[in-house]
């Protein structure tokens, strides 16, 4: 999809479709009123007849409205004017996207970006619109051969309107950023949706290499199991022992500045399929464990965003990729392994494999002398119990970093919520036979998983996002969501802006 920005009155647009909003109780928005005047009250009459009352989620496509230069007018319900907040706005953009996706228009000019949204400016509105449309048009059908099940998409370009020419430059920047973030999400979703027999640790490594090929400021390095052995990554290797697929530690670097400023480092859990291992999972919905590499996918997605936007900072992405399988060679409950940090771990449950893979990646991250490390992982079912499917679980050892991430999530509509990483919880990780156990029992499962990781992240500012509830949708329309790419991208954009301002 292409996105552009312009300013001009809606009745003069010679486009395939002009999109304007209608508020609840049939109140026309500013742009809709302008159209209405040009077509002698056609819209207000139609709205009065009851075909469109402006409720959120409603849309109505009109063809060849007399007096207008465009082929179509799409009316989109906005809900109540004084309730027009971020959610209502996003919903309106989604409604537009759905209507355009199913229509024959090749291009559209969207005036929803002129609507007042509480506490958000036109830059935010355009960026959000571009990202939302880009993500909405995504479909994962590459494994279907029957072309009948693939729908043709006519839409090629959306032009967002800004109130005046003064906003053009900013608007264009916003559209570029929004589209890049949307594409980053879609990359993450593609990887997530790919099943375990396609998306293996080796495959993730190849995708990192091809990203590095596409972007001159990126480079990728892959460590195989022999290299990990050499480094003493006994925890990550324990996870992979039961699998025929070889593990990979993927290091994807983006150098946005020529100097050696300390990199922001993203670490992702890349379990390409999680059976639970010898502590085998129940059969129901086990297919969804193909998404257990969603953290890894969001690392690649976010690095792509950084590279496409040429953010002036250095970023390192580290992915711990492995498959967790039961097998004669698999790790067993009770095994004690030595992590790269030198600390020993008693594996009391082989299904708590994510933290085993991540702890060695976190130790490996030390060598980059990172400015901050954020790890992402579909780590615990308990995160879904605590926060459901809307909110990432967030923990960390630095209030400053945690607050940066909370703020970025709010701004991007990809929100996280902090859980307490207090000393009291550490006791649950006591082991009789090793330095630490890999599970902490029922209570506060998300927090004790965070505590476990925290022990390996003591040498830098660190935060952890548990994305078990947010990285994919279950049910009939199961799909990877591409989260937390928006949060991470926003965080990096803000870091880049700070650097540019010399702070
Ligand atoms: N990948 C799972 C977590 C998960 C479960 C994500 C369900 C999304 C949906 C993780 O490896 C896991 O199995 N965690 C265990 C930890 C437990 C054994 C301490 C869990 O949450 O049950
Ligand atoms: Mn598991
Ligand atoms: Zn897992």
Coordinates of C-alpha atoms in Angstrom, one line a residue, residues 19-23 52 54-55 57-60 74-79 91-93 95-97 99 112 115:
X19 CA -14.0 9.1 3.2
X20 CA -15.7 11.3 5.8
X21 CA -17.0 10.8 9.3
X22 CA -20.5 11.1 10.8
X23 CA -20.9 11.5 14.5
X52 CA -26.5 6.1 8.8
X54 CA -23.1 7.7 13.1
X55 CA -22.7 4.9 15.5
X57 CA -18.6 0.7 13.5
X58 CA -21.1 1.8 10.9
X59 CA -20.2 2.6 7.3
X60 CA -22.1 3.4 4.2
X74 CA -17.7 6.5 2.2
X75 CA -19.4 7.6 5.4
X76 CA -17.9 6.2 8.5
X77 CA -19.6 6.3 12.0
X78 CA -17.5 8.0 14.6
X79 CA -19.7 7.6 17.7
X91 CA -12.2 1.9 15.4
X92 CA -13.3 4.5 12.8
X93 CA -10.1 3.9 10.8
X95 CA -14.2 0.5 9.8
X96 CA -12.9 2.6 6.8
X97 CA -10.2 0.0 6.1
X99 CA -15.1 -1.1 3.8
X112 CA -11.0 11.1 9.2
X115 CA -11.2 14.8 13.3

